[in-house]
XYZ file of C-alpha atoms in Angstrom:
672
model
C 101.902 70.565 55.037
C 104.033 69.053 52.266
C 106.952 66.983 53.458
C 109.796 65.739 51.336
C 111.265 63.544 54.038
C 109.994 61.978 57.179
C 112.807 60.875 59.446
C 115.962 62.357 61.184
C 119.700 62.258 60.387
C 122.979 63.877 61.212
C 125.423 66.254 59.676
C 128.017 63.660 58.786
C 130.561 66.261 57.693
C 130.025 68.189 60.908
C 131.397 65.223 62.810
C 134.659 65.302 60.840
C 137.947 66.479 62.350
C 137.942 69.615 60.231
C 136.546 70.937 56.938
C 139.996 70.702 55.336
C 140.375 67.047 56.305
C 136.880 66.355 54.984
C 137.649 68.065 51.708
C 140.718 65.907 51.193
C 139.064 62.627 52.197
C 135.632 62.761 50.608
C 134.960 61.784 47.022
C 131.606 63.195 46.014
C 131.267 61.036 42.905
C 131.624 57.397 43.894
C 132.918 56.005 40.634
C 133.314 52.479 41.990
C 129.594 52.459 42.810
C 128.435 53.219 39.268
C 127.139 50.166 37.402
C 128.399 50.644 33.867
C 126.527 47.541 32.699
C 123.261 49.493 33.052
C 122.854 52.252 30.494
C 121.877 55.649 31.915
C 118.883 55.808 29.583
C 117.569 52.428 30.678
C 117.578 53.005 34.439
C 119.618 55.923 35.734
C 118.767 55.125 39.351
C 120.415 51.715 39.001
C 123.221 53.061 36.783
C 124.314 55.310 39.658
C 123.283 53.118 42.590
C 123.212 49.573 41.200
C 126.408 48.201 42.691
C 125.493 49.584 46.076
C 121.892 48.378 45.759
C 122.863 44.806 44.885
C 125.297 44.510 47.790
C 123.554 46.574 50.468
C 122.076 44.609 53.368
C 119.152 45.833 55.431
C 119.721 45.327 59.142
C 117.170 43.117 60.850
C 115.911 46.030 62.970
C 115.359 48.277 59.931
C 112.927 48.335 57.001
C 115.400 49.935 54.623
C 118.874 51.317 54.141
C 120.484 54.189 52.287
C 119.819 57.889 52.130
C 116.437 59.609 52.052
C 114.522 58.776 55.250
C 116.873 55.925 56.149
C 119.668 58.309 56.995
C 118.061 58.208 60.428
C 120.249 55.222 61.310
C 123.517 57.148 61.861
C 121.527 60.176 63.039
C 119.905 58.220 65.838
C 123.297 56.927 66.929
C 124.482 60.510 67.165
C 121.401 61.557 69.137
C 121.853 58.511 71.357
C 125.341 59.690 72.277
C 123.913 63.076 73.298
C 121.262 61.402 75.450
C 123.724 59.023 77.064
C 125.914 61.993 77.907
C 123.243 64.180 79.506
C 121.479 61.317 81.299
C 124.711 60.274 83.006
C 125.096 63.588 84.828
C 123.063 65.687 87.257
C 121.641 68.940 85.954
C 119.645 71.798 87.505
C 115.954 70.930 87.848
C 113.933 72.188 84.924
C 116.940 72.635 82.635
C 116.865 71.242 79.128
C 119.578 68.743 80.010
C 117.670 67.552 83.097
C 114.388 67.069 81.263
C 115.895 65.354 78.255
C 118.331 63.254 80.267
C 115.856 62.137 82.915
C 113.109 61.327 80.406
C 115.579 59.175 78.468
C 116.735 57.493 81.688
C 113.164 56.820 82.816
C 112.480 54.981 79.567
C 115.718 53.040 79.771
C 114.769 51.593 83.173
C 113.037 48.549 81.715
C 113.242 46.670 85.008
C 110.985 49.235 86.674
C 108.712 49.438 83.634
C 108.300 45.658 83.455
C 107.635 45.421 87.189
C 104.572 47.636 86.748
C 103.003 45.472 84.016
C 99.841 47.185 82.792
C 99.211 48.953 86.104
C 99.930 52.425 84.603
C 97.093 52.088 82.084
C 94.552 50.673 84.527
C 93.075 54.077 85.504
C 92.204 54.730 81.865
C 90.727 51.247 81.452
C 88.726 51.762 84.636
C 87.398 55.057 83.290
C 86.264 53.244 80.142
C 84.655 50.443 82.131
C 82.707 53.023 84.145
C 81.096 54.525 81.029
C 77.319 54.203 81.442
C 75.999 56.700 78.888
C 76.906 58.644 75.769
C 77.682 61.583 78.046
C 80.274 59.445 79.846
C 81.704 58.351 76.506
C 81.927 62.004 75.466
C 83.818 62.759 78.667
C 86.337 60.037 77.847
C 86.844 61.404 74.322
C 87.639 64.777 75.876
C 90.213 63.180 78.178
C 91.793 61.494 75.151
C 92.094 64.757 73.247
C 93.619 66.334 76.360
C 96.428 63.770 76.067
C 96.999 64.069 72.301
C 95.067 60.870 71.612
C 92.453 60.310 68.940
C 90.223 57.271 68.795
C 86.975 58.648 67.385
C 87.635 62.403 67.113
C 90.389 63.795 64.895
C 90.842 67.422 65.983
C 93.490 69.947 64.941
C 93.950 73.665 65.554
C 95.481 75.392 62.526
C 94.849 78.302 60.155
C 91.481 78.623 58.465
C 91.948 77.681 54.817
C 89.972 80.742 53.781
C 91.356 83.136 56.395
C 94.951 82.258 57.229
C 95.180 84.995 59.881
C 93.220 82.948 62.450
C 93.526 79.433 63.877
C 90.313 77.414 63.943
C 89.145 73.882 64.731
C 89.511 71.316 61.961
C 87.841 67.911 62.305
C 89.224 65.033 60.228
C 88.267 61.390 59.795
C 89.933 58.921 62.146
C 88.876 55.800 64.081
C 90.866 53.084 62.287
C 93.650 50.789 63.441
C 94.925 49.544 60.084
C 97.186 51.819 57.995
C 94.430 52.972 55.639
C 90.713 52.489 54.927
C 91.503 50.329 51.877
C 93.065 47.664 54.113
C 89.590 46.761 55.366
C 88.268 45.968 51.887
C 91.121 44.475 49.889
C 91.483 40.709 49.714
C 94.957 40.084 48.301
C 97.207 37.781 50.310
C 99.406 40.589 51.653
C 96.433 42.582 52.958
C 94.787 39.480 54.430
C 98.017 38.773 56.305
C 98.019 42.293 57.752
C 94.358 41.992 58.758
C 95.103 38.728 60.551
C 98.147 40.188 62.306
C 96.112 43.177 63.475
C 93.373 40.926 64.836
C 96.020 38.894 66.673
C 97.534 42.091 68.067
C 94.218 43.261 69.482
C 93.425 39.864 70.960
C 96.875 39.692 72.576
C 96.412 43.088 74.205
C 93.078 42.008 75.639
C 94.611 38.812 76.994
C 97.437 40.770 78.608
C 94.870 42.796 80.525
C 93.117 39.719 81.918
C 90.599 38.428 79.356
C 90.425 34.744 78.518
C 91.651 33.752 75.031
C 88.055 33.233 73.900
C 86.873 36.574 75.276
C 89.935 38.322 73.809
C 89.211 36.902 70.350
C 85.587 38.007 70.574
C 86.615 41.493 71.719
C 89.110 41.829 68.843
C 86.395 40.858 66.356
C 84.037 43.497 67.783
C 86.692 46.191 67.459
C 87.545 45.197 63.907
C 83.871 45.191 62.955
C 83.359 48.716 64.289
C 86.455 49.960 62.473
C 85.329 48.426 59.208
C 81.985 50.217 59.468
C 83.800 53.504 60.120
C 86.142 52.807 57.203
C 83.180 52.702 54.841
C 82.719 56.445 55.423
C 86.365 57.363 54.935
C 87.507 59.263 51.891
C 90.426 57.689 50.053
C 93.838 59.321 50.081
C 93.290 60.414 46.497
C 89.934 61.981 47.359
C 91.557 63.852 50.238
C 93.916 65.607 47.821
C 91.042 67.737 46.493
C 91.425 70.726 48.808
C 88.049 72.377 48.261
C 86.149 69.142 48.795
C 87.856 68.684 52.157
C 86.921 72.055 53.589
C 83.433 72.549 55.029
C 82.942 75.543 57.312
C 79.885 74.992 59.522
C 78.319 76.572 62.586
C 78.941 74.548 65.728
C 75.290 74.960 66.756
C 74.138 73.453 63.450
C 76.634 70.621 63.689
C 75.559 69.850 67.240
C 71.951 69.581 66.084
C 72.799 67.435 63.083
C 75.120 65.103 64.999
C 73.464 65.200 68.390
C 74.742 61.802 69.511
C 78.354 63.020 69.434
C 77.718 65.955 71.764
C 79.940 68.551 70.150
C 79.082 71.359 72.551
C 80.102 69.232 75.507
C 83.336 68.163 73.839
C 84.371 71.701 72.981
C 83.375 72.947 76.418
C 85.466 70.208 77.992
C 88.430 71.288 75.878
C 87.948 74.949 76.680
C 87.195 75.834 73.048
C 84.488 78.473 72.630
C 83.900 78.098 68.908
C 81.085 79.495 66.800
C 82.190 77.661 63.657
C 84.701 75.090 62.494
C 85.948 73.194 59.461
C 84.733 69.595 59.223
C 86.982 68.152 56.551
C 85.223 64.824 55.987
C 81.591 65.204 57.133
C 80.617 61.684 56.029
C 82.809 60.159 58.733
C 81.128 62.109 61.523
C 77.670 61.437 60.096
C 78.553 57.747 60.200
C 79.917 57.993 63.732
C 76.831 59.866 64.901
C 74.587 57.062 63.642
C 76.788 54.277 65.003
C 76.751 55.771 68.481
C 73.121 54.610 68.579
C 73.284 51.412 66.525
C 76.392 50.000 68.235
C 75.916 49.027 71.866
C 77.643 51.001 74.601
C 79.421 47.815 75.729
C 80.896 47.350 72.254
C 82.029 50.976 72.200
C 83.747 50.409 75.532
C 85.557 47.430 74.022
C 86.585 49.596 71.074
C 87.875 52.399 73.315
C 89.823 49.922 75.449
C 91.487 48.517 72.341
C 92.483 51.935 71.025
C 93.741 53.027 74.421
C 95.894 49.928 74.639
C 97.308 50.341 71.133
C 97.982 54.011 71.872
C 100.060 53.226 74.961
C 101.363 49.688 74.352
C 104.934 50.831 73.702
C 105.056 52.640 77.050
C 104.074 49.549 79.052
C 105.911 46.353 79.992
C 107.724 44.193 77.453
C 104.780 41.840 76.640
C 102.792 44.843 75.395
C 105.744 46.212 73.491
C 106.371 42.793 71.950
C 102.737 42.482 70.857
C 102.954 45.842 69.093
C 106.158 44.843 67.341
C 104.776 41.494 66.179
C 102.112 43.441 64.266
C 104.668 45.940 62.961
C 106.778 43.071 61.619
C 104.002 41.940 59.309
C 103.260 45.441 58.009
C 106.871 46.528 57.483
C 108.959 43.377 57.158
C 111.233 44.517 59.992
C 112.317 41.302 61.721
C 114.115 42.635 64.800
C 113.105 45.292 67.303
C 115.316 48.358 67.737
C 117.490 48.457 70.825
C 115.861 50.087 73.825
C 118.229 53.042 73.463
C 117.163 53.600 69.869
C 113.502 53.346 70.801
C 114.086 56.010 73.428
C 115.874 58.258 70.952
C 112.648 58.212 68.951
C 110.564 58.899 72.042
C 112.676 61.839 73.181
C 112.580 63.332 69.698
C 108.798 62.927 69.581
C 108.070 64.198 73.084
C 110.878 66.722 73.747
C 112.120 67.273 70.210
C 112.962 70.959 70.445
C 114.854 70.536 73.714
C 116.835 67.711 72.136
C 117.171 69.872 69.026
C 118.904 72.612 71.005
C 121.482 70.121 72.274
C 121.934 68.769 68.767
C 122.426 72.164 67.125
C 125.004 73.242 69.735
C 127.099 70.181 68.998
C 126.596 69.438 65.338
C 125.383 72.386 63.286
C 127.757 74.546 61.267
C 126.344 78.073 61.272
C 128.042 78.815 57.941
C 125.791 76.244 56.321
C 122.755 78.357 57.160
C 123.909 81.294 55.030
C 125.112 79.086 52.203
C 121.755 77.341 51.986
C 119.929 80.684 52.160
C 122.020 81.819 49.187
C 120.990 78.672 47.346
C 117.313 79.302 48.116
C 117.588 82.848 46.809
C 119.267 81.632 43.620
C 116.557 79.063 43.047
C 113.851 81.648 43.532
C 115.445 83.726 40.769
C 115.628 80.677 38.520
C 111.993 79.818 39.246
C 110.949 83.382 38.427
C 112.613 83.083 35.045
C 110.894 79.778 34.377
C 107.537 81.381 35.184
C 108.345 84.243 32.806
C 109.105 81.767 30.011
C 106.012 79.564 30.408
C 104.127 79.287 27.130
C 100.893 78.037 28.694
C 100.313 80.688 31.386
C 98.880 84.174 30.886
C 100.677 87.309 32.070
C 98.069 88.031 34.759
C 98.504 84.597 36.364
C 102.288 84.871 36.028
C 102.205 88.076 38.038
C 100.267 86.368 40.831
C 102.606 83.359 40.745
C 105.722 85.516 41.078
C 104.203 87.471 43.947
C 103.530 84.201 45.743
C 107.042 82.942 44.980
C 108.708 85.941 46.586
C 106.318 85.974 49.539
C 107.540 82.545 50.699
C 109.047 82.576 54.193
C 112.371 80.726 54.458
C 113.297 78.805 57.608
C 116.723 77.196 57.724
C 118.551 75.195 60.380
C 116.543 75.769 63.554
C 113.865 78.087 64.971
C 114.638 81.651 66.009
C 112.347 81.042 69.005
C 112.545 77.666 70.699
C 109.469 75.872 71.945
C 109.482 75.286 75.697
C 108.157 72.276 77.643
C 106.891 73.399 81.080
C 106.741 69.846 82.408
C 108.382 68.309 85.473
C 110.178 65.116 84.431
C 110.646 62.399 87.052
C 113.563 60.047 86.384
C 111.676 57.169 88.003
C 108.266 57.448 86.330
C 108.372 56.788 82.599
C 104.639 56.342 81.966
C 103.725 59.412 83.995
C 106.342 61.409 82.081
C 104.756 60.343 78.810
C 101.296 61.355 80.029
C 102.561 64.718 81.258
C 104.308 65.484 77.955
C 101.324 64.405 75.897
C 99.045 66.559 78.038
C 101.384 69.507 77.595
C 101.453 68.990 73.848
C 97.654 68.991 73.747
C 97.627 72.191 75.802
C 100.167 73.746 73.443
C 98.018 72.921 70.426
C 94.657 73.862 71.955
C 95.964 77.247 73.114
C 96.436 78.214 69.484
C 92.686 78.352 68.987
C 91.321 81.762 68.069
C 94.780 83.293 67.762
C 96.823 84.384 64.780
C 99.235 81.647 63.610
C 102.718 81.903 65.089
C 104.866 82.359 61.993
C 108.024 81.563 63.948
C 106.790 78.061 64.827
C 108.372 75.018 63.234
C 106.462 71.859 62.315
C 109.510 69.606 62.590
C 112.490 69.266 64.910
C 115.942 70.570 63.850
C 117.572 67.131 63.907
C 115.082 65.721 61.400
C 116.120 64.944 57.847
C 113.188 66.552 56.139
C 112.091 69.586 54.194
C 108.554 70.856 53.814
C 106.301 73.479 52.320
C 103.302 74.684 54.336
C 100.624 76.279 52.118
C 98.724 77.879 55.016
C 101.778 79.944 55.980
C 103.411 79.948 52.531
C 106.719 78.836 54.027
C 109.553 76.439 53.235
C 111.555 74.793 56.013
C 114.986 73.115 55.873
C 116.091 71.781 59.292
C 119.725 71.334 60.269
C 119.353 67.583 59.821
C 119.141 67.766 56.034
C 122.106 70.099 55.603
C 124.550 67.224 55.154
C 125.933 64.946 52.488
C 124.550 63.663 50.144
C 122.171 66.640 50.149
C 124.634 69.364 51.038
C 128.333 69.725 51.789
C 130.172 73.051 51.903
C 133.193 71.392 50.309
C 131.343 69.876 47.349
C 131.309 71.523 43.941
C 128.180 73.344 42.810
C 126.968 70.487 40.608
C 126.790 68.160 43.600
C 125.063 70.686 45.863
C 122.595 71.913 43.250
C 121.718 68.330 42.330
C 121.317 67.590 46.046
C 119.971 70.302 48.324
C 119.250 72.449 45.250
C 116.852 69.829 43.938
C 115.272 69.625 47.412
C 114.841 73.405 47.538
C 113.365 73.433 44.033
C 111.042 70.604 45.052
C 109.723 72.557 48.030
C 109.335 75.781 46.035
C 107.337 73.845 43.453
C 104.994 72.586 46.184
C 103.651 76.133 46.345
C 102.375 75.452 42.831
C 101.439 71.757 42.855
C 97.852 70.452 42.633
C 97.182 71.499 46.242
C 99.581 74.398 46.772
C 98.329 76.085 43.611
C 94.944 76.541 45.286
C 96.398 78.834 47.987
C 97.437 82.435 47.452
C 100.538 84.231 48.748
C 98.864 84.834 52.129
C 98.031 81.146 52.592
C 94.326 81.456 51.766
C 92.468 78.959 49.629
C 91.744 81.286 46.734
C 91.524 81.065 42.969
C 94.292 83.362 41.745
C 94.427 81.773 38.305
C 92.520 82.608 35.147
C 90.068 79.818 34.344
C 91.894 78.980 31.111
C 95.295 78.782 32.820
C 94.038 76.486 35.548
C 92.515 74.116 32.995
C 95.856 73.949 31.197
C 97.579 73.288 34.508
C 95.186 70.421 35.350
C 95.689 68.908 31.900
C 99.457 68.893 32.421
C 99.191 67.319 35.857
C 96.942 64.640 34.367
C 99.767 63.732 31.987
C 101.995 63.134 35.019
C 99.295 61.086 36.736
C 98.959 58.846 33.682
C 102.738 58.496 33.317
C 103.344 57.512 36.931
C 100.410 55.078 36.958
C 102.457 52.999 34.539
C 105.531 52.675 36.771
C 105.848 49.191 38.294
C 107.158 48.844 41.827
C 106.632 45.185 42.772
C 105.109 42.507 40.527
C 101.599 43.922 39.962
C 102.030 46.885 42.323
C 102.184 50.250 40.562
C 102.793 53.818 41.648
C 99.498 55.600 42.322
C 99.763 58.620 40.066
C 96.791 60.505 41.486
C 97.902 60.012 45.096
C 101.508 61.071 44.399
C 100.811 63.883 41.929
C 101.834 66.667 44.323
C 105.229 65.120 45.041
C 105.756 64.117 41.424
C 104.987 67.652 40.253
C 107.493 68.949 42.802
C 110.160 66.430 41.741
C 109.779 67.314 38.063
C 109.777 71.057 38.725
C 112.545 70.855 41.308
C 115.036 69.332 38.886
C 114.568 72.048 36.283
C 114.677 74.877 38.834
C 117.860 73.480 40.411
C 119.465 73.108 36.987
C 118.610 76.652 35.918
C 119.999 78.022 39.190
C 123.143 75.920 38.747
C 123.640 77.449 35.312
C 123.780 80.880 36.925
C 126.958 79.866 38.806
C 130.508 79.995 37.480
C 130.894 76.229 37.722
C 127.552 75.740 36.021
C 128.813 77.659 32.993
C 132.093 75.753 32.949
C 132.855 72.482 31.179
C 135.538 71.171 33.547
C 135.281 67.470 34.293
C 135.615 66.209 37.860
C 136.019 62.482 38.390
C 135.563 62.151 34.635
C 132.072 63.690 34.656
C 130.952 66.985 33.128
C 129.124 69.500 35.345
C 125.734 68.432 33.943
C 126.574 64.768 34.435
C 127.598 65.412 38.046
C 124.345 67.252 38.713
C 122.322 64.318 37.355
C 124.518 61.929 39.314
C 123.816 63.884 42.503
C 120.061 63.740 41.874
C 120.232 59.956 41.684
C 122.580 59.735 44.668
C 120.257 61.552 47.099
C 117.563 58.903 46.514
C 119.880 55.921 47.086
C 117.478 53.653 48.978
C 116.741 49.955 49.329
C 113.703 48.732 51.285
C 111.960 45.530 52.263
C 109.142 44.455 49.972
C 106.621 44.449 52.822
C 107.476 48.037 53.646
C 107.268 49.063 50.000
C 103.803 47.544 49.576
C 102.527 49.609 52.496
C 104.443 52.662 51.279
C 102.817 52.605 47.851
C 99.382 52.344 49.468
C 99.843 55.063 52.068
C 102.618 57.478 51.084
C 102.205 60.540 48.864
C 105.747 60.159 47.496
C 106.783 57.836 44.682
C 109.370 55.158 45.531
C 112.974 56.334 45.316
C 113.707 54.763 41.921
C 110.861 56.656 40.301
C 111.848 59.912 42.004
C 114.933 59.616 39.827
C 113.850 57.920 36.609
C 110.422 59.586 36.409
C 111.602 63.225 36.352
C 114.709 62.484 34.265
C 112.504 61.139 31.457
C 111.263 64.713 31.104
C 114.575 66.488 31.765
C 116.213 67.563 28.500
C 119.671 68.352 29.962
C 119.851 64.709 31.059
C 119.344 63.564 27.465
C 122.181 65.810 26.292
C 124.523 65.022 29.202
C 124.312 61.244 28.800
C 123.435 60.884 25.122
C 120.040 59.297 25.735
C 118.730 57.882 22.478
C 115.623 56.169 21.045
C 115.732 52.544 22.103
C 116.788 53.349 25.661
C 114.131 52.011 28.032
C 113.327 55.378 29.584
C 113.691 57.486 26.444
C 110.740 59.729 25.660
C 110.341 61.603 22.404
C 110.531 65.370 22.805
C 106.769 65.785 22.504
C 106.278 63.177 25.278
C 108.494 64.993 27.798
C 106.130 66.479 30.360
C 106.894 69.975 31.596
C 104.753 71.984 33.965
C 107.025 74.487 35.689
């Protein structure tokens, strides 16, 4: 699943007194924010956002500020008001309001949570302590998976890459506590600091459950050592982008023989999964695990499982556990202050009961007219994309036909689901930890019940209040939740240049994901299939390599660079999305006009809007982790990188040789 964004936010305009008032009060081009001392061709991101960037302050409890994923700050305040409202009243048992309100209230009762200490987790720790054989360990792994937890087994139920009409088991590498396998092997000062903080975190958790400081230190070292061995088998994030090399369909009977120490038959039987075959995405990890189950002592495995159980549930326990988790987070992200308890619970409700909360959100804050307007935009961008495919000089007619069929087969989901997910769980206002366990168990049930069935094409992979957009290659669908249908991405009162440079660019981005380095390997039905001619695909790979090389040269922090190969899918989508949005804009009356608004031409406003939607400032610590773990380029390069290749930008702003980001015409990379 390709995601453009990751975190929620609100419809700011929907909170306004009325559309007419909003239209009169909002200025969509913030002229006083433009830094005229920076030439557009040197750094357009800073030209548009520089004054804001240099004055913006990041709150102590945040890792960044601005738009993009950091629009979650006002969004969470809005969701908090909903939760405060419903939790303050009595509602019929089993109603959405009762479940959401009582779960929120149970988590807000920190006095009761602190009084219990680590008592709620003791049954799980006792189960681990009682492990006396690999069969017992297997039983514990089953219980983890039944509560949506993964220490050693990463299991998902989703469509078969080669037969998208059926959901199968997919096994993926897991087992680590640090953000990525590379963190175990790098030795720069930043990484060493994160390693130390993680070790301290583990040791603290062990101390909080009764071990002496010396025993806790020794236990933390054992856990880290096991994880480092597992990390040696992990594929890198770049290696995991190669779709065909991360799909291995095998018979369960053969896998059980090959990896007999894991006990696959017992695990699947315990989960109620009667599978003949499955996809093991990274076999090397499970080969490594199978061997280590014999070479690592059972006592050390018990220590490892205890550590991962504690890290999994630390934020649901008393404040010393929560504080220990945050002390580690501080080092990784640079966030210096913990969120308020209310804001933490907003996150928890959205994670655990997100579609119930989403229904309350949509009723209060979603303008139904926006749904049709965005659908019209999507349809316009599809037409523009079709024309771009027709005009490609590097693709044959036979591949173009297949590409256009895929383009018009894309399912469009906008605003919120037609069928809401239900949570058949009894929520007790006085039992926070038990509520969490019940919801996690229900989520595991919900996922496991998909096995062997046709995918539910009405299902959403994100909640409606989330500021995100995504393309899912297995279902060939694009999804735009209510949360993103807001300024600066979309406003019904903005002119077309602003909306096409905002949500239009986002729509174009997601459409392009159907044809990026991964999406291009799936056909219109969502099957991993080669629908290209061999010559066309080689040309496509050569063009994507040009983008990889270009982005490798972009500096983020001192010696830290964008990872072109890891971000190629998102970079391809950014570069294609801009052109598709522009072409669709030119089909509108305003797009064909030359009228200036706020002193800017239509093309200048569209470029301005593109830069405005990525207005973001983050902490350096967060950005270092982001570059190592995120498939998106940093915000500045989501603006400057594509605009280097965007010819209308050169014409709109008079970009000339000598400008820092100027590229000669033959150096401007175009794929779609």
